[in-house]
XYZ file of C-alpha atoms in Angstrom:
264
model
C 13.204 -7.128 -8.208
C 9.710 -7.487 -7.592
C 6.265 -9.840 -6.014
C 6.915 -13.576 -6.556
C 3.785 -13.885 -7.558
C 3.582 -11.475 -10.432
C 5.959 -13.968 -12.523
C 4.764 -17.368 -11.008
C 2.150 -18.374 -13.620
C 0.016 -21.265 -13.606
C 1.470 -22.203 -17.174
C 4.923 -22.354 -18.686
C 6.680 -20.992 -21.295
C 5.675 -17.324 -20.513
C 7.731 -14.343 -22.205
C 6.755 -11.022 -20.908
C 8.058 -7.392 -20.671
C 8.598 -5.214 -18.334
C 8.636 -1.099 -18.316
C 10.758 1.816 -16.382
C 9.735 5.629 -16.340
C 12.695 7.314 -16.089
C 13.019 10.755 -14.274
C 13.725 12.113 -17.608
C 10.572 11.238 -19.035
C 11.672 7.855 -20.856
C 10.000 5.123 -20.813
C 12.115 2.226 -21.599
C 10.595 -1.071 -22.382
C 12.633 -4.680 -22.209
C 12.554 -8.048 -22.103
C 13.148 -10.408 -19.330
C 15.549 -13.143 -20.103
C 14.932 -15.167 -16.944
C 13.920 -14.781 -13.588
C 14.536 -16.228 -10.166
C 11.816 -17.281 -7.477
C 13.019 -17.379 -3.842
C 13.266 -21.194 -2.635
C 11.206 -20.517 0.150
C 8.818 -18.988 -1.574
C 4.922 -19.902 -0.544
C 1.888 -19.032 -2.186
C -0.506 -19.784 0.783
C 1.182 -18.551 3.646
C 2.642 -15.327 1.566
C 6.065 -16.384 2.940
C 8.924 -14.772 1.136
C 7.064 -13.631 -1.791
C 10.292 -12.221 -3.729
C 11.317 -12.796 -7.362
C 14.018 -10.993 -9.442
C 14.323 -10.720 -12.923
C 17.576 -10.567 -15.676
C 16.550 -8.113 -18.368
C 18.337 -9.120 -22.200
C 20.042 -5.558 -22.017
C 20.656 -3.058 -19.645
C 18.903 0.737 -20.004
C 21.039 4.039 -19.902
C 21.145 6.324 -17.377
C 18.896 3.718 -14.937
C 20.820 3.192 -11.562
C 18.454 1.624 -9.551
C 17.818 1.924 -6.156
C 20.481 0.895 -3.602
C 18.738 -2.143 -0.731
C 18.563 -1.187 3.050
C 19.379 -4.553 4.765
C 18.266 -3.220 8.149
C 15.408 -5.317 8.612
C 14.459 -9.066 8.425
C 17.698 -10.253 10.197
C 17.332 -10.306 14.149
C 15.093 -8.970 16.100
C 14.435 -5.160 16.592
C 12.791 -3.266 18.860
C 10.650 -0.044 18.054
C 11.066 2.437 20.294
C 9.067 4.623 17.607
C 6.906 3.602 14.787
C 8.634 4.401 11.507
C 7.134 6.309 8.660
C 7.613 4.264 5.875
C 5.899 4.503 1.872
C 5.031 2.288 -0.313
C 5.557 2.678 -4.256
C 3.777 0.941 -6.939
C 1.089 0.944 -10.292
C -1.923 0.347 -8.674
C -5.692 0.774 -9.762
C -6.840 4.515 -9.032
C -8.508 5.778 -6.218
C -12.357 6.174 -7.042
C -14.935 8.225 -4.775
C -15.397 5.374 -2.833
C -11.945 3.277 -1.787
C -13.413 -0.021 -3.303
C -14.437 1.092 -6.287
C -11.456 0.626 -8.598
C -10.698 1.359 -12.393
C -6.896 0.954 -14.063
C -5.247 3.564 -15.116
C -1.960 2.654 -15.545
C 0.024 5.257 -13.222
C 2.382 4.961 -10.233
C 1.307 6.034 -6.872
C 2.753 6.239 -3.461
C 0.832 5.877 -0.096
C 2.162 6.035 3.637
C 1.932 4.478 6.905
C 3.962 3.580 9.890
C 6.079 0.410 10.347
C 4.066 -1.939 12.824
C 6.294 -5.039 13.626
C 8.404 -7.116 10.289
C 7.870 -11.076 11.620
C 4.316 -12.702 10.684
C 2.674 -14.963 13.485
C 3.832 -18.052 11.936
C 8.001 -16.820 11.988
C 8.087 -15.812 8.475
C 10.340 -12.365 7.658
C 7.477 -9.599 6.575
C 7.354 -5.618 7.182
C 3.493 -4.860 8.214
C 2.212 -2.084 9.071
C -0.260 0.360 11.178
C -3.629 -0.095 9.697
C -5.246 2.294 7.836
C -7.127 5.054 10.120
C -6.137 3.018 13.117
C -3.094 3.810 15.873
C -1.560 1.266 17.819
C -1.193 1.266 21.879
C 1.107 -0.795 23.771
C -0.169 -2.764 26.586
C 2.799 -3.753 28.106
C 5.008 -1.068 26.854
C 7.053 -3.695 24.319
C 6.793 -3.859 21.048
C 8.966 -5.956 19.245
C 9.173 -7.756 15.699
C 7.192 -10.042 16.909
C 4.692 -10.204 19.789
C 1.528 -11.944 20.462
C -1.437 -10.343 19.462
C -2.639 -9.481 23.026
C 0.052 -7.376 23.471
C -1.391 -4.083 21.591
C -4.779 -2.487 20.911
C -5.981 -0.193 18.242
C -7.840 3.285 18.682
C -9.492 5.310 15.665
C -7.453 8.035 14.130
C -7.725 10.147 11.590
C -5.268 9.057 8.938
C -2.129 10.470 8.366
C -0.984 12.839 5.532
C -0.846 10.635 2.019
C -2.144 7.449 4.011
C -4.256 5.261 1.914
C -4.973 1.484 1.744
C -2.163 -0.517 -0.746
C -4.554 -0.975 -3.856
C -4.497 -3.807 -6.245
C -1.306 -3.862 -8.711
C 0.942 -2.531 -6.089
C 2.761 -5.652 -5.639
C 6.240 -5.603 -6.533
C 6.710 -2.305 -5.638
C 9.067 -0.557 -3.369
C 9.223 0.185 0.020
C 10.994 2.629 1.479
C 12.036 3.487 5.179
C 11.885 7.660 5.773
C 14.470 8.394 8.138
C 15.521 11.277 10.381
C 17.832 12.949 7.567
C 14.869 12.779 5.150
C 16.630 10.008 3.373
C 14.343 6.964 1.794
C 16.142 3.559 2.311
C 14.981 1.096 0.521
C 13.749 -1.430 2.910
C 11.681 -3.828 1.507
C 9.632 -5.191 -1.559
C 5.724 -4.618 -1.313
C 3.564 -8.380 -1.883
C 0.107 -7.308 -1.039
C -2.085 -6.475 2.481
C -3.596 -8.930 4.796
C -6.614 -8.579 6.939
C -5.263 -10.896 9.631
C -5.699 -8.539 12.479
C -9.842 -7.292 11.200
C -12.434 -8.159 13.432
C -15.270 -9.892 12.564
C -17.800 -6.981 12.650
C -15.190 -4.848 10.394
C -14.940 -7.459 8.251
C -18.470 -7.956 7.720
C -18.410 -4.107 6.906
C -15.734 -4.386 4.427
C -17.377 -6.543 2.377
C -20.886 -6.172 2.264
C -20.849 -2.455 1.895
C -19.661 -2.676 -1.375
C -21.953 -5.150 -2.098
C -24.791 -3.350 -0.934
C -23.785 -0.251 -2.832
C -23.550 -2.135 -5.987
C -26.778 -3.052 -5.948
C -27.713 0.526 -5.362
C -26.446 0.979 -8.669
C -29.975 -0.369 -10.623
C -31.851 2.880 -9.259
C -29.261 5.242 -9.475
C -30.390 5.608 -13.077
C -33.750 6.960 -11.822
C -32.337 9.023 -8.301
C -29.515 10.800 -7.127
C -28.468 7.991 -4.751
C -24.742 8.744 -2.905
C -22.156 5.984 -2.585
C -22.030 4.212 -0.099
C -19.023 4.365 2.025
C -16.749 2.353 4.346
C -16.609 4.157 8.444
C -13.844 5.887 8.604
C -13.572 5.729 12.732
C -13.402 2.134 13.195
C -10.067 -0.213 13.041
C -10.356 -1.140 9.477
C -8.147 -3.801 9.875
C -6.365 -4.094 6.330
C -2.251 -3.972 6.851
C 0.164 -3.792 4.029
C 3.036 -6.447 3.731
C 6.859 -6.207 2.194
C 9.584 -8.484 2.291
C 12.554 -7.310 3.821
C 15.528 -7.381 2.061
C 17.588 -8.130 4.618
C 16.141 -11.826 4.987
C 17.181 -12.550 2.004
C 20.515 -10.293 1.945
C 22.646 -13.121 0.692
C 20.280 -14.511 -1.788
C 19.740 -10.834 -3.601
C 23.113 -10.159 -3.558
C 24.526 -13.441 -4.936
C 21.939 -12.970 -7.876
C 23.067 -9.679 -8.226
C 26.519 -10.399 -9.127
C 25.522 -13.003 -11.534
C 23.627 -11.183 -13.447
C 25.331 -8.000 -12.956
C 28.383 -10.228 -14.659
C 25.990 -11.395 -17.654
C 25.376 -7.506 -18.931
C 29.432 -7.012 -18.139
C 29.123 -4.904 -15.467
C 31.380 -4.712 -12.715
């Protein structure tokens, strides 16, 4: 299972692999036979961004995580704001949070669950954005809610929280519940910075901007990064799919392939 678009090419006739660590240490590399693209699935709105894959062969001792259907069905609401965390390969985290460089390992961050429908109907599990907390107005939240309906104070962030990185998508995400238990609620497609204000967003990007140009006299002086506030509503909200909006799609898949390896 993984992002939609991290198969959807803009040419055919692509053969790829793919890679699982194992908790023993293994890592087992295979091929993908085929994969499947959700019917829905649309690029520009970032509407059911879901994909899964048939590997040639199956890996021993790899069972996979078992789907939480609990979201993306009806509408919920949230007494209490979730913890949930996100799993995925992702760019490292530099000095500065938009400075990036690939290293090639998996990392985890955590937030709360916000609300899991979009503005425009589509199934999606977003969440509280980074450093900010959010305040009912009219004590409701719901899946869904007009935009009105909440405000945002600064924060400080939460224990592991950090902005979803580039690479992430296709990645897990996971639902922490009262037991301790992780359900696996959702599939990770990206962030969105839907809800930023202008101002933030200004900051967002032309701070990194600025800082690279810093760069041609840092050769000459001992000039620090520059770096994003950390007390203002940053804005930038990751995104999942829930599985259970596409519950009947997964699992009919499932079995198909499931059959193809002769598994029962």
């Amino acid at each position: 299972m993984t992002a939609a678009h991290c198969v959807v090419l803009d040419y055919a006739d692509v053969t790829f692999t793919v890679s699982f660590t194992l908790n023993d240490g293994r890592v087992e590399i295979r091929d993908v036979e085929r994969f499947e693209v959700y019917s829905q699935y649309d690029p520009q709105r970032k509407a059911y961004d879901i994909a899964l894959l048939k590997l040639k062969e199956s890996i021993f001792g790899l069972h996979g995580l078992v789907p939480c259907f609990h979201y993306g069905k009806v509408e919920k609401r949230l007494s209490e704001l979730p913890e949930v965390i996100f799993v995925g390969y992702c760019d490292a985290y530099s000095e500065t949070d938009y400075l990036l460089f690939s290293d090639g390992k998996r990392r985890a961050s955590k937030s709360r669950l916000f609300w899991d429908y979009g503005n425009q109907g589509e199934p999606g599990i977003f969440t509280v954005p980074c450093r900010a907390n959010i305040i009912e107005q009219n004590y409701i939240i719901l899946n869904y809610f007009p935009y009105k309906a909440v405000m945002t104070v600064a924060r400080p962030p939460m224990g592991y929280e950090l902005g979803v990185k580039s690479g992430m998508s296709g990645g897990a995400v996971f639902e922490e519940s009262v037991e301790g238990d992780l359900r696996f609620i959702a599939v990770l497609f990206g962030d969105t910075k839907e809800r930023m204000s202008r101002y933030n967003r200004c900051l967002y990007e032309l701070i990194p901007v600025a800082d690279s140009w810093l760069d041609c006299f840092r050769y000459c002086f001992d000039i620090p990064h520059l770096r994003r506030p950390t007390k203002i509503y940053e804005g930038k909200v990751a995104c999942g799919l829930p599985l259970g909006a596409v519950e009947d799609w997964l699992e009919g898949w499932r079995r198909e392939f499931d059959g193809g390896l002769g598994i029962v």
